[in-house]
mmCIF file with all atom_site columns, C-alpha atoms in Angstrom:
data_model
loop_
_atom_site.group_PDB
_atom_site.id
_atom_site.type_symbol
_atom_site.label_atom_id
_atom_site.label_alt_id
_atom_site.label_comp_id
_atom_site.label_asym_id
_atom_site.label_entity_id
_atom_site.label_seq_id
_atom_site.pdbx_PDB_ins_code
_atom_site.Cartn_x
_atom_site.Cartn_y
_atom_site.Cartn_z
_atom_site.occupancy
_atom_site.B_iso_or_equiv
_atom_site.pdbx_formal_charge
_atom_site.auth_seq_id
_atom_site.auth_comp_id
_atom_site.auth_asym_id
_atom_site.auth_atom_id
_atom_site.pdbx_PDB_model_num
ATOM 1   C CA . UNK A 1 1   ? 0.141   -0.109  -0.174  1.00 49.00 ? 99  UNK A CA 1
ATOM 2   C CA . UNK A 1 2   ? 1.428   3.339   -1.180  1.00 54.00 ? 100 UNK A CA 1
ATOM 3   C CA . UNK A 1 3   ? 1.887   6.005   1.812   1.00 56.00 ? 101 UNK A CA 1
ATOM 4   C CA . UNK A 1 4   ? -1.119  8.272   0.435   1.00 60.00 ? 102 UNK A CA 1
ATOM 5   C CA . UNK A 1 5   ? -3.433  5.110   1.112   1.00 67.00 ? 103 UNK A CA 1
ATOM 6   C CA . UNK A 1 6   ? -2.310  4.734   4.576   1.00 56.00 ? 104 UNK A CA 1
ATOM 7   C CA . UNK A 1 7   ? -2.932  8.136   5.193   1.00 65.00 ? 105 UNK A CA 1
ATOM 8   C CA . UNK A 1 8   ? -6.296  7.703   4.148   1.00 70.00 ? 106 UNK A CA 1
ATOM 9   C CA . UNK A 1 9   ? -7.066  4.876   6.151   1.00 64.00 ? 107 UNK A CA 1
ATOM 10  C CA . UNK A 1 10  ? -6.081  6.610   9.093   1.00 58.00 ? 108 UNK A CA 1
ATOM 11  C CA . UNK A 1 11  ? -8.540  9.170   8.309   1.00 67.00 ? 109 UNK A CA 1
ATOM 12  C CA . UNK A 1 12  ? -11.318 6.431   7.644   1.00 69.00 ? 110 UNK A CA 1
ATOM 13  C CA . UNK A 1 13  ? -10.317 4.821   10.979  1.00 56.00 ? 111 UNK A CA 1
ATOM 14  C CA . UNK A 1 14  ? -10.539 8.025   13.183  1.00 63.00 ? 112 UNK A CA 1
ATOM 15  C CA . UNK A 1 15  ? -14.001 8.771   11.481  1.00 66.00 ? 113 UNK A CA 1
ATOM 16  C CA . UNK A 1 16  ? -15.334 5.264   12.378  1.00 60.00 ? 114 UNK A CA 1
ATOM 17  C CA . UNK A 1 17  ? -14.132 5.793   16.092  1.00 60.00 ? 115 UNK A CA 1
ATOM 18  C CA . UNK A 1 18  ? -16.388 8.746   16.276  1.00 61.00 ? 116 UNK A CA 1
ATOM 19  C CA . UNK A 1 19  ? -19.429 7.230   14.735  1.00 60.00 ? 117 UNK A CA 1
ATOM 20  C CA . UNK A 1 20  ? -19.163 3.906   16.764  1.00 57.00 ? 118 UNK A CA 1
ATOM 21  C CA . UNK A 1 21  ? -17.111 3.773   20.094  1.00 58.00 ? 119 UNK A CA 1
ATOM 22  C CA . UNK A 1 22  ? -17.349 -0.017  20.051  1.00 55.00 ? 120 UNK A CA 1
ATOM 23  C CA . UNK A 1 23  ? -14.793 0.125   17.150  1.00 56.00 ? 121 UNK A CA 1
ATOM 24  C CA . UNK A 1 24  ? -12.369 2.331   19.137  1.00 59.00 ? 122 UNK A CA 1
ATOM 25  C CA . UNK A 1 25  ? -9.921  -0.203  20.135  1.00 61.00 ? 123 UNK A CA 1
ATOM 26  C CA . UNK A 1 26  ? -9.782  -2.001  16.844  1.00 64.00 ? 124 UNK A CA 1
ATOM 27  C CA . UNK A 1 27  ? -9.561  1.264   15.109  1.00 59.00 ? 125 UNK A CA 1
ATOM 28  C CA . UNK A 1 28  ? -6.850  2.408   17.403  1.00 63.00 ? 126 UNK A CA 1
ATOM 29  C CA . UNK A 1 29  ? -4.698  -0.581  16.388  1.00 67.00 ? 127 UNK A CA 1
ATOM 30  C CA . UNK A 1 30  ? -5.171  -0.222  13.038  1.00 65.00 ? 128 UNK A CA 1
ATOM 31  C CA . UNK A 1 31  ? -4.249  3.437   13.004  1.00 58.00 ? 129 UNK A CA 1
ATOM 32  C CA . UNK A 1 32  ? -0.926  2.393   14.893  1.00 70.00 ? 130 UNK A CA 1
ATOM 33  C CA . UNK A 1 33  ? -0.326  -0.167  12.060  1.00 70.00 ? 131 UNK A CA 1
ATOM 34  C CA . UNK A 1 34  ? -0.662  2.518   9.523   1.00 63.00 ? 132 UNK A CA 1
ATOM 35  C CA . UNK A 1 35  ? 1.357   5.036   11.387  1.00 64.00 ? 133 UNK A CA 1
ATOM 36  C CA . UNK A 1 36  ? 4.462   2.379   11.311  1.00 68.00 ? 134 UNK A CA 1
ATOM 37  C CA . UNK A 1 37  ? 3.929   2.079   7.806   1.00 64.00 ? 135 UNK A CA 1
ATOM 38  C CA . UNK A 1 38  ? 4.506   5.362   7.079   1.00 61.00 ? 136 UNK A CA 1
ATOM 39  C CA . UNK A 1 39  ? 7.691   5.843   9.167   1.00 67.00 ? 137 UNK A CA 1
ATOM 40  C CA . UNK A 1 40  ? 10.692  6.048   7.037   1.00 68.00 ? 138 UNK A CA 1
ATOM 41  C CA . UNK A 1 41  ? 12.811  2.921   6.397   1.00 66.00 ? 139 UNK A CA 1
ATOM 42  C CA . UNK A 1 42  ? 16.042  2.810   8.505   1.00 68.00 ? 140 UNK A CA 1
ATOM 43  C CA . UNK A 1 43  ? 19.203  3.488   6.526   1.00 70.00 ? 141 UNK A CA 1
ATOM 44  C CA . UNK A 1 44  ? 20.995  0.382   6.027   1.00 68.00 ? 142 UNK A CA 1
ATOM 45  C CA . UNK A 1 45  ? 24.567  0.511   7.012   1.00 70.00 ? 143 UNK A CA 1
ATOM 46  C CA . UNK A 1 46  ? 26.627  -0.499  4.294   1.00 70.00 ? 144 UNK A CA 1
ATOM 47  C CA . UNK A 1 47  ? 29.129  -3.599  4.466   1.00 68.00 ? 145 UNK A CA 1
ATOM 48  C CA . UNK A 1 48  ? 32.768  -2.709  5.132   1.00 72.00 ? 146 UNK A CA 1
ATOM 49  C CA . UNK A 1 49  ? 34.845  -2.980  2.339   1.00 70.00 ? 147 UNK A CA 1
ATOM 50  C CA . UNK A 1 50  ? 36.700  -6.226  2.208   1.00 77.00 ? 148 UNK A CA 1
ATOM 51  C CA . UNK A 1 51  ? 40.728  -5.203  1.629   1.00 77.00 ? 149 UNK A CA 1
ATOM 52  C CA . UNK A 1 52  ? 42.602  -7.687  -0.830  1.00 84.00 ? 150 UNK A CA 1
ATOM 53  C CA . UNK A 1 53  ? 46.127  -8.080  0.113   1.00 92.00 ? 151 UNK A CA 1
ATOM 54  C CA . UNK A 1 54  ? 48.542  -10.306 -1.600  1.00 94.00 ? 152 UNK A CA 1
ATOM 55  C CA . UNK A 1 55  ? 52.126  -10.445 -2.606  1.00 96.00 ? 153 UNK A CA 1
ATOM 56  C CA . UNK A 1 56  ? 53.421  -13.162 -4.953  1.00 96.00 ? 154 UNK A CA 1
ATOM 57  C CA . UNK A 1 57  ? 56.762  -13.068 -6.732  1.00 97.00 ? 155 UNK A CA 1
ATOM 58  C CA . UNK A 1 58  ? 58.215  -15.424 -9.658  1.00 97.00 ? 156 UNK A CA 1
ATOM 59  C CA . UNK A 1 59  ? 60.896  -16.705 -9.597  1.00 97.00 ? 157 UNK A CA 1
ATOM 60  C CA . UNK A 1 60  ? 61.936  -16.558 -5.812  1.00 96.00 ? 158 UNK A CA 1
ATOM 61  C CA . UNK A 1 61  ? 65.911  -17.285 -6.469  1.00 97.00 ? 159 UNK A CA 1
ATOM 62  C CA . UNK A 1 62  ? 68.284  -16.490 -9.298  1.00 97.00 ? 160 UNK A CA 1
ATOM 63  C CA . UNK A 1 63  ? 71.941  -17.526 -10.003 1.00 97.00 ? 161 UNK A CA 1
ATOM 64  C CA . UNK A 1 64  ? 74.644  -15.385 -11.521 1.00 97.00 ? 162 UNK A CA 1
ATOM 65  C CA . UNK A 1 65  ? 77.959  -16.510 -13.012 1.00 96.00 ? 163 UNK A CA 1
ATOM 66  C CA . UNK A 1 66  ? 80.926  -14.453 -11.360 1.00 94.00 ? 164 UNK A CA 1
ATOM 67  C CA . UNK A 1 67  ? 81.243  -11.991 -14.427 1.00 93.00 ? 165 UNK A CA 1
ATOM 68  C CA . UNK A 1 68  ? 77.519  -12.039 -15.243 1.00 89.00 ? 166 UNK A CA 1
ATOM 69  C CA . UNK A 1 69  ? 76.498  -8.317  -14.955 1.00 87.00 ? 167 UNK A CA 1
ATOM 70  C CA . UNK A 1 70  ? 73.215  -8.463  -17.085 1.00 93.00 ? 168 UNK A CA 1
ATOM 71  C CA . UNK A 1 71  ? 70.000  -8.012  -15.032 1.00 96.00 ? 169 UNK A CA 1
ATOM 72  C CA . UNK A 1 72  ? 67.465  -10.909 -14.094 1.00 96.00 ? 170 UNK A CA 1
ATOM 73  C CA . UNK A 1 73  ? 63.970  -9.967  -13.619 1.00 97.00 ? 171 UNK A CA 1
ATOM 74  C CA . UNK A 1 74  ? 61.358  -10.823 -10.992 1.00 98.00 ? 172 UNK A CA 1
ATOM 75  C CA . UNK A 1 75  ? 57.651  -10.617 -11.460 1.00 98.00 ? 173 UNK A CA 1
ATOM 76  C CA . UNK A 1 76  ? 55.613  -9.051  -8.728  1.00 97.00 ? 174 UNK A CA 1
ATOM 77  C CA . UNK A 1 77  ? 51.896  -9.372  -8.169  1.00 96.00 ? 175 UNK A CA 1
ATOM 78  C CA . UNK A 1 78  ? 51.035  -7.147  -5.278  1.00 95.00 ? 176 UNK A CA 1
ATOM 79  C CA . UNK A 1 79  ? 47.894  -5.590  -3.567  1.00 93.00 ? 177 UNK A CA 1
ATOM 80  C CA . UNK A 1 80  ? 48.308  -2.834  -2.653  1.00 92.00 ? 178 UNK A CA 1
ATOM 81  C CA . UNK A 1 81  ? 50.296  -2.120  -5.840  1.00 92.00 ? 179 UNK A CA 1
ATOM 82  C CA . UNK A 1 82  ? 52.829  0.021   -4.329  1.00 94.00 ? 180 UNK A CA 1
ATOM 83  C CA . UNK A 1 83  ? 55.822  -1.844  -3.167  1.00 96.00 ? 181 UNK A CA 1
ATOM 84  C CA . UNK A 1 84  ? 59.547  -1.575  -2.273  1.00 96.00 ? 182 UNK A CA 1
ATOM 85  C CA . UNK A 1 85  ? 62.682  -3.792  -2.846  1.00 98.00 ? 183 UNK A CA 1
ATOM 86  C CA . UNK A 1 86  ? 65.920  -3.834  -0.626  1.00 97.00 ? 184 UNK A CA 1
ATOM 87  C CA . UNK A 1 87  ? 69.157  -5.661  -0.992  1.00 98.00 ? 185 UNK A CA 1
ATOM 88  C CA . UNK A 1 88  ? 71.310  -7.060  2.108   1.00 97.00 ? 186 UNK A CA 1
ATOM 89  C CA . UNK A 1 89  ? 74.537  -6.466  0.165   1.00 97.00 ? 187 UNK A CA 1
ATOM 90  C CA . UNK A 1 90  ? 76.252  -3.846  -1.632  1.00 96.00 ? 188 UNK A CA 1
ATOM 91  C CA . UNK A 1 91  ? 77.417  -6.073  -4.815  1.00 97.00 ? 189 UNK A CA 1
ATOM 92  C CA . UNK A 1 92  ? 73.527  -6.965  -5.369  1.00 97.00 ? 190 UNK A CA 1
ATOM 93  C CA . UNK A 1 93  ? 71.602  -4.266  -6.893  1.00 97.00 ? 191 UNK A CA 1
ATOM 94  C CA . UNK A 1 94  ? 67.675  -3.892  -7.368  1.00 98.00 ? 192 UNK A CA 1
ATOM 95  C CA . UNK A 1 95  ? 65.622  -1.528  -9.459  1.00 97.00 ? 193 UNK A CA 1
ATOM 96  C CA . UNK A 1 96  ? 61.652  -1.714  -9.357  1.00 95.00 ? 194 UNK A CA 1
ATOM 97  C CA . UNK A 1 97  ? 60.075  -1.492  -12.795 1.00 92.00 ? 195 UNK A CA 1
ATOM 98  C CA . UNK A 1 98  ? 56.390  -1.310  -12.730 1.00 90.00 ? 196 UNK A CA 1
ATOM 99  C CA . UNK A 1 99  ? 55.264  -5.142  -11.837 1.00 94.00 ? 197 UNK A CA 1
ATOM 100 C CA . UNK A 1 100 ? 58.799  -6.296  -12.269 1.00 97.00 ? 198 UNK A CA 1
ATOM 101 C CA . UNK A 1 101 ? 62.011  -6.224  -10.413 1.00 98.00 ? 199 UNK A CA 1
ATOM 102 C CA . UNK A 1 102 ? 65.467  -5.975  -11.802 1.00 97.00 ? 200 UNK A CA 1
ATOM 103 C CA . UNK A 1 103 ? 68.062  -7.891  -9.897  1.00 98.00 ? 201 UNK A CA 1
ATOM 104 C CA . UNK A 1 104 ? 71.616  -7.195  -11.225 1.00 97.00 ? 202 UNK A CA 1
ATOM 105 C CA . UNK A 1 105 ? 75.292  -8.010  -9.636  1.00 96.00 ? 203 UNK A CA 1
ATOM 106 C CA . UNK A 1 106 ? 78.923  -6.648  -9.690  1.00 96.00 ? 204 UNK A CA 1
ATOM 107 C CA . UNK A 1 107 ? 81.780  -8.743  -11.288 1.00 95.00 ? 205 UNK A CA 1
ATOM 108 C CA . UNK A 1 108 ? 82.713  -11.125 -8.059  1.00 95.00 ? 206 UNK A CA 1
ATOM 109 C CA . UNK A 1 109 ? 86.668  -10.712 -7.868  1.00 91.00 ? 207 UNK A CA 1
ATOM 110 C CA . UNK A 1 110 ? 86.785  -13.782 -5.345  1.00 90.00 ? 208 UNK A CA 1
ATOM 111 C CA . UNK A 1 111 ? 86.992  -17.419 -6.028  1.00 92.00 ? 209 UNK A CA 1
ATOM 112 C CA . UNK A 1 112 ? 84.274  -18.203 -3.361  1.00 92.00 ? 210 UNK A CA 1
ATOM 113 C CA . UNK A 1 113 ? 80.670  -18.185 -4.069  1.00 95.00 ? 211 UNK A CA 1
ATOM 114 C CA . UNK A 1 114 ? 78.665  -15.575 -2.392  1.00 97.00 ? 212 UNK A CA 1
ATOM 115 C CA . UNK A 1 115 ? 74.897  -14.943 -1.448  1.00 98.00 ? 213 UNK A CA 1
ATOM 116 C CA . UNK A 1 116 ? 72.488  -12.203 -0.990  1.00 98.00 ? 214 UNK A CA 1
ATOM 117 C CA . UNK A 1 117 ? 68.881  -11.747 0.121   1.00 98.00 ? 215 UNK A CA 1
ATOM 118 C CA . UNK A 1 118 ? 66.411  -9.446  -1.529  1.00 98.00 ? 216 UNK A CA 1
ATOM 119 C CA . UNK A 1 119 ? 63.293  -8.366  0.481   1.00 98.00 ? 217 UNK A CA 1
ATOM 120 C CA . UNK A 1 120 ? 60.152  -7.173  -1.407  1.00 98.00 ? 218 UNK A CA 1
ATOM 121 C CA . UNK A 1 121 ? 57.545  -5.671  0.787   1.00 97.00 ? 219 UNK A CA 1
ATOM 122 C CA . UNK A 1 122 ? 53.977  -3.756  0.164   1.00 95.00 ? 220 UNK A CA 1
ATOM 123 C CA . UNK A 1 123 ? 53.493  -2.610  3.965   1.00 93.00 ? 221 UNK A CA 1
ATOM 124 C CA . UNK A 1 124 ? 51.467  -5.754  4.461   1.00 93.00 ? 222 UNK A CA 1
ATOM 125 C CA . UNK A 1 125 ? 53.221  -8.450  3.325   1.00 95.00 ? 223 UNK A CA 1
ATOM 126 C CA . UNK A 1 126 ? 56.835  -9.789  2.687   1.00 96.00 ? 224 UNK A CA 1
ATOM 127 C CA . UNK A 1 127 ? 58.552  -12.028 0.131   1.00 97.00 ? 225 UNK A CA 1
ATOM 128 C CA . UNK A 1 128 ? 62.291  -13.001 -0.272  1.00 98.00 ? 226 UNK A CA 1
ATOM 129 C CA . UNK A 1 129 ? 64.484  -13.690 -3.509  1.00 98.00 ? 227 UNK A CA 1
ATOM 130 C CA . UNK A 1 130 ? 67.546  -15.598 -2.899  1.00 98.00 ? 228 UNK A CA 1
ATOM 131 C CA . UNK A 1 131 ? 70.474  -14.415 -4.942  1.00 98.00 ? 229 UNK A CA 1
ATOM 132 C CA . UNK A 1 132 ? 73.755  -16.819 -5.477  1.00 98.00 ? 230 UNK A CA 1
ATOM 133 C CA . UNK A 1 133 ? 76.883  -15.671 -7.379  1.00 97.00 ? 231 UNK A CA 1
ATOM 134 C CA . UNK A 1 134 ? 79.410  -17.875 -8.173  1.00 96.00 ? 232 UNK A CA 1
ATOM 135 C CA . UNK A 1 135 ? 83.083  -17.344 -7.783  1.00 95.00 ? 233 UNK A CA 1
ATOM 136 C CA . UNK A 1 136 ? 85.939  -17.195 -10.038 1.00 93.00 ? 234 UNK A CA 1
ATOM 137 C CA . UNK A 1 137 ? 87.902  -20.322 -10.950 1.00 92.00 ? 235 UNK A CA 1
ATOM 138 C CA . UNK A 1 138 ? 91.298  -20.640 -8.969  1.00 93.00 ? 236 UNK A CA 1
ATOM 139 C CA . UNK A 1 139 ? 94.414  -19.840 -10.856 1.00 94.00 ? 237 UNK A CA 1
ATOM 140 C CA . UNK A 1 140 ? 98.197  -20.001 -9.908  1.00 96.00 ? 238 UNK A CA 1
ATOM 141 C CA . UNK A 1 141 ? 101.002 -19.293 -12.236 1.00 96.00 ? 239 UNK A CA 1
ATOM 142 C CA . UNK A 1 142 ? 104.747 -19.112 -11.621 1.00 96.00 ? 240 UNK A CA 1
ATOM 143 C CA . UNK A 1 143 ? 106.056 -16.306 -13.763 1.00 93.00 ? 241 UNK A CA 1
ATOM 144 C CA . UNK A 1 144 ? 108.947 -18.178 -14.774 1.00 94.00 ? 242 UNK A CA 1
ATOM 145 C CA . UNK A 1 145 ? 109.336 -22.015 -16.176 1.00 95.00 ? 243 UNK A CA 1
ATOM 146 C CA . UNK A 1 146 ? 113.017 -21.904 -14.867 1.00 96.00 ? 244 UNK A CA 1
ATOM 147 C CA . UNK A 1 147 ? 114.877 -20.123 -12.204 1.00 96.00 ? 245 UNK A CA 1
ATOM 148 C CA . UNK A 1 148 ? 118.599 -20.465 -12.003 1.00 96.00 ? 246 UNK A CA 1
ATOM 149 C CA . UNK A 1 149 ? 121.045 -19.389 -9.342  1.00 96.00 ? 247 UNK A CA 1
ATOM 150 C CA . UNK A 1 150 ? 124.780 -19.169 -9.295  1.00 94.00 ? 248 UNK A CA 1
ATOM 151 C CA . UNK A 1 151 ? 127.306 -21.192 -7.684  1.00 93.00 ? 249 UNK A CA 1
ATOM 152 C CA . UNK A 1 152 ? 128.478 -18.819 -4.961  1.00 93.00 ? 250 UNK A CA 1
ATOM 153 C CA . UNK A 1 153 ? 124.908 -18.638 -3.497  1.00 93.00 ? 251 UNK A CA 1
ATOM 154 C CA . UNK A 1 154 ? 122.058 -16.107 -4.351  1.00 95.00 ? 252 UNK A CA 1
ATOM 155 C CA . UNK A 1 155 ? 119.014 -14.643 -3.226  1.00 96.00 ? 253 UNK A CA 1
ATOM 156 C CA . UNK A 1 156 ? 116.314 -14.454 -5.963  1.00 96.00 ? 254 UNK A CA 1
ATOM 157 C CA . UNK A 1 157 ? 112.527 -13.212 -6.264  1.00 96.00 ? 255 UNK A CA 1
ATOM 158 C CA . UNK A 1 158 ? 110.259 -15.428 -7.881  1.00 96.00 ? 256 UNK A CA 1
ATOM 159 C CA . UNK A 1 159 ? 106.779 -13.704 -9.084  1.00 96.00 ? 257 UNK A CA 1
ATOM 160 C CA . UNK A 1 160 ? 103.583 -15.541 -8.307  1.00 96.00 ? 258 UNK A CA 1
ATOM 161 C CA . UNK A 1 161 ? 100.403 -14.807 -10.224 1.00 95.00 ? 259 UNK A CA 1
ATOM 162 C CA . UNK A 1 162 ? 97.257  -15.804 -8.397  1.00 94.00 ? 260 UNK A CA 1
ATOM 163 C CA . UNK A 1 163 ? 93.772  -15.133 -7.355  1.00 91.00 ? 261 UNK A CA 1
ATOM 164 C CA . UNK A 1 164 ? 93.744  -17.395 -4.079  1.00 92.00 ? 262 UNK A CA 1
ATOM 165 C CA . UNK A 1 165 ? 95.629  -18.589 -1.229  1.00 92.00 ? 263 UNK A CA 1
ATOM 166 C CA . UNK A 1 166 ? 98.471  -21.039 -1.803  1.00 95.00 ? 264 UNK A CA 1
ATOM 167 C CA . UNK A 1 167 ? 101.302 -23.115 -0.500  1.00 95.00 ? 265 UNK A CA 1
ATOM 168 C CA . UNK A 1 168 ? 104.653 -24.699 -1.389  1.00 96.00 ? 266 UNK A CA 1
ATOM 169 C CA . UNK A 1 169 ? 104.107 -28.406 -1.275  1.00 97.00 ? 267 UNK A CA 1
ATOM 170 C CA . UNK A 1 170 ? 107.575 -29.364 -2.909  1.00 97.00 ? 268 UNK A CA 1
ATOM 171 C CA . UNK A 1 171 ? 111.134 -27.736 -3.116  1.00 96.00 ? 269 UNK A CA 1
ATOM 172 C CA . UNK A 1 172 ? 114.438 -29.060 -3.441  1.00 96.00 ? 270 UNK A CA 1
ATOM 173 C CA . UNK A 1 173 ? 116.405 -29.761 -0.223  1.00 95.00 ? 271 UNK A CA 1
ATOM 174 C CA . UNK A 1 174 ? 119.255 -27.033 -1.163  1.00 96.00 ? 272 UNK A CA 1
ATOM 175 C CA . UNK A 1 175 ? 116.744 -24.201 -1.611  1.00 96.00 ? 273 UNK A CA 1
ATOM 176 C CA . UNK A 1 176 ? 115.180 -22.268 0.987   1.00 96.00 ? 274 UNK A CA 1
ATOM 177 C CA . UNK A 1 177 ? 111.921 -20.142 1.102   1.00 96.00 ? 275 UNK A CA 1
ATOM 178 C CA . UNK A 1 178 ? 113.116 -17.183 3.110   1.00 95.00 ? 276 UNK A CA 1
ATOM 179 C CA . UNK A 1 179 ? 110.046 -14.999 2.490   1.00 95.00 ? 277 UNK A CA 1
ATOM 180 C CA . UNK A 1 180 ? 106.274 -15.373 1.297   1.00 94.00 ? 278 UNK A CA 1
ATOM 181 C CA . UNK A 1 181 ? 104.030 -13.018 -0.011  1.00 93.00 ? 279 UNK A CA 1
ATOM 182 C CA . UNK A 1 182 ? 100.477 -13.466 -1.984  1.00 90.00 ? 280 UNK A CA 1
ATOM 183 C CA . UNK A 1 183 ? 102.051 -12.891 -5.088  1.00 94.00 ? 281 UNK A CA 1
ATOM 184 C CA . UNK A 1 184 ? 105.949 -13.945 -4.810  1.00 95.00 ? 282 UNK A CA 1
ATOM 185 C CA . UNK A 1 185 ? 108.217 -15.948 -3.147  1.00 96.00 ? 283 UNK A CA 1
ATOM 186 C CA . UNK A 1 186 ? 112.044 -15.174 -2.028  1.00 96.00 ? 284 UNK A CA 1
ATOM 187 C CA . UNK A 1 187 ? 114.413 -18.169 -2.454  1.00 97.00 ? 285 UNK A CA 1
ATOM 188 C CA . UNK A 1 188 ? 117.877 -18.632 -1.222  1.00 96.00 ? 286 UNK A CA 1
ATOM 189 C CA . UNK A 1 189 ? 120.630 -20.986 -2.012  1.00 96.00 ? 287 UNK A CA 1
ATOM 190 C CA . UNK A 1 190 ? 124.129 -21.467 -0.470  1.00 94.00 ? 288 UNK A CA 1
ATOM 191 C CA . UNK A 1 191 ? 127.474 -22.164 -2.363  1.00 94.00 ? 289 UNK A CA 1
ATOM 192 C CA . UNK A 1 192 ? 128.023 -25.425 -4.412  1.00 93.00 ? 290 UNK A CA 1
ATOM 193 C CA . UNK A 1 193 ? 130.575 -26.983 -6.350  1.00 92.00 ? 291 UNK A CA 1
ATOM 194 C CA . UNK A 1 194 ? 128.105 -29.548 -8.090  1.00 93.00 ? 292 UNK A CA 1
ATOM 195 C CA . UNK A 1 195 ? 125.277 -28.439 -10.442 1.00 95.00 ? 293 UNK A CA 1
ATOM 196 C CA . UNK A 1 196 ? 121.868 -28.977 -9.072  1.00 95.00 ? 294 UNK A CA 1
ATOM 197 C CA . UNK A 1 197 ? 118.341 -28.970 -10.229 1.00 96.00 ? 295 UNK A CA 1
ATOM 198 C CA . UNK A 1 198 ? 114.773 -29.785 -8.574  1.00 96.00 ? 296 UNK A CA 1
ATOM 199 C CA . UNK A 1 199 ? 111.249 -29.009 -9.112  1.00 97.00 ? 297 UNK A CA 1
ATOM 200 C CA . UNK A 1 200 ? 109.300 -26.175 -7.198  1.00 97.00 ? 298 UNK A CA 1
ATOM 201 C CA . UNK A 1 201 ? 105.565 -27.170 -6.961  1.00 97.00 ? 299 UNK A CA 1
ATOM 202 C CA . UNK A 1 202 ? 102.767 -24.672 -5.618  1.00 97.00 ? 300 UNK A CA 1
ATOM 203 C CA . UNK A 1 203 ? 99.250  -25.731 -4.865  1.00 96.00 ? 301 UNK A CA 1
ATOM 204 C CA . UNK A 1 204 ? 96.107  -23.255 -4.246  1.00 94.00 ? 302 UNK A CA 1
ATOM 205 C CA . UNK A 1 205 ? 93.629  -24.472 -1.513  1.00 88.00 ? 303 UNK A CA 1
ATOM 206 C CA . UNK A 1 206 ? 91.308  -25.503 -4.268  1.00 88.00 ? 304 UNK A CA 1
ATOM 207 C CA . UNK A 1 207 ? 93.809  -28.028 -5.795  1.00 92.00 ? 305 UNK A CA 1
ATOM 208 C CA . UNK A 1 208 ? 95.350  -25.935 -8.616  1.00 94.00 ? 306 UNK A CA 1
ATOM 209 C CA . UNK A 1 209 ? 98.803  -26.766 -9.320  1.00 96.00 ? 307 UNK A CA 1
ATOM 210 C CA . UNK A 1 210 ? 101.900 -25.039 -10.733 1.00 97.00 ? 308 UNK A CA 1
ATOM 211 C CA . UNK A 1 211 ? 105.529 -25.735 -11.212 1.00 97.00 ? 309 UNK A CA 1
ATOM 212 C CA . UNK A 1 212 ? 108.784 -24.453 -11.984 1.00 97.00 ? 310 UNK A CA 1
ATOM 213 C CA . UNK A 1 213 ? 112.181 -25.786 -12.556 1.00 97.00 ? 311 UNK A CA 1
ATOM 214 C CA . UNK A 1 214 ? 115.098 -24.386 -10.162 1.00 97.00 ? 312 UNK A CA 1
ATOM 215 C CA . UNK A 1 215 ? 118.733 -24.838 -11.069 1.00 96.00 ? 313 UNK A CA 1
ATOM 216 C CA . UNK A 1 216 ? 122.097 -24.061 -9.399  1.00 95.00 ? 314 UNK A CA 1
ATOM 217 C CA . UNK A 1 217 ? 125.406 -23.825 -11.666 1.00 93.00 ? 315 UNK A CA 1
ATOM 218 C CA . UNK A 1 218 ? 128.360 -25.882 -10.782 1.00 90.00 ? 316 UNK A CA 1
ATOM 219 C CA . UNK A 1 219 ? 130.958 -23.951 -8.990  1.00 80.00 ? 317 UNK A CA 1
ATOM 220 C CA . UNK A 1 220 ? 134.829 -24.325 -8.495  1.00 64.00 ? 318 UNK A CA 1
ATOM 221 C CA . UNK A 1 221 ? 136.945 -23.904 -5.790  1.00 59.00 ? 319 UNK A CA 1
ATOM 222 C CA . UNK A 1 222 ? 135.987 -21.214 -3.365  1.00 51.00 ? 320 UNK A CA 1
#
């Protein structure tokens, strides 16, 4: 029933009450029902908006060679759309590009593998990317194939080229190491009347080998 009809019905019930007192109680009840119908409907409270939160990344790990500087890209699906990325290592660089994250590395000058963690956050959730970069292959080279000493005894320097730690694993008994640095050996021999020859062998911690011939000229009467 429309509101206008409820108002007309109220008028009719009031008129009926005046005409017949016996109908008063019934009319009052009907009038009350009509008045309730005329009241404005209560405003409905809108349901609270549901906040959708998500953060997904693909892939969650990347690997680089020791000299690889080309970037790898991580796909980021985030709600809210705004997100940030940070790296826990200076050699690992991160740059956001829309829905992608660029990850790149500086050249690894070490022989050991190194690792970094990149954290992606949208303020509600966090995800991490594991970054691994391989180390350089170990190498060691003695600068000379052969080092010769005089018969009267000498001290000589032998240059070493390497990128890792190393040790002397073989040297002739008549030759002495008097100093060792990362890039050289200082060797000493005494006087001799006989010609001598032997092999010097160096080894890195990873097992790489380099060798050189050590010799000493035959001497006369001292």
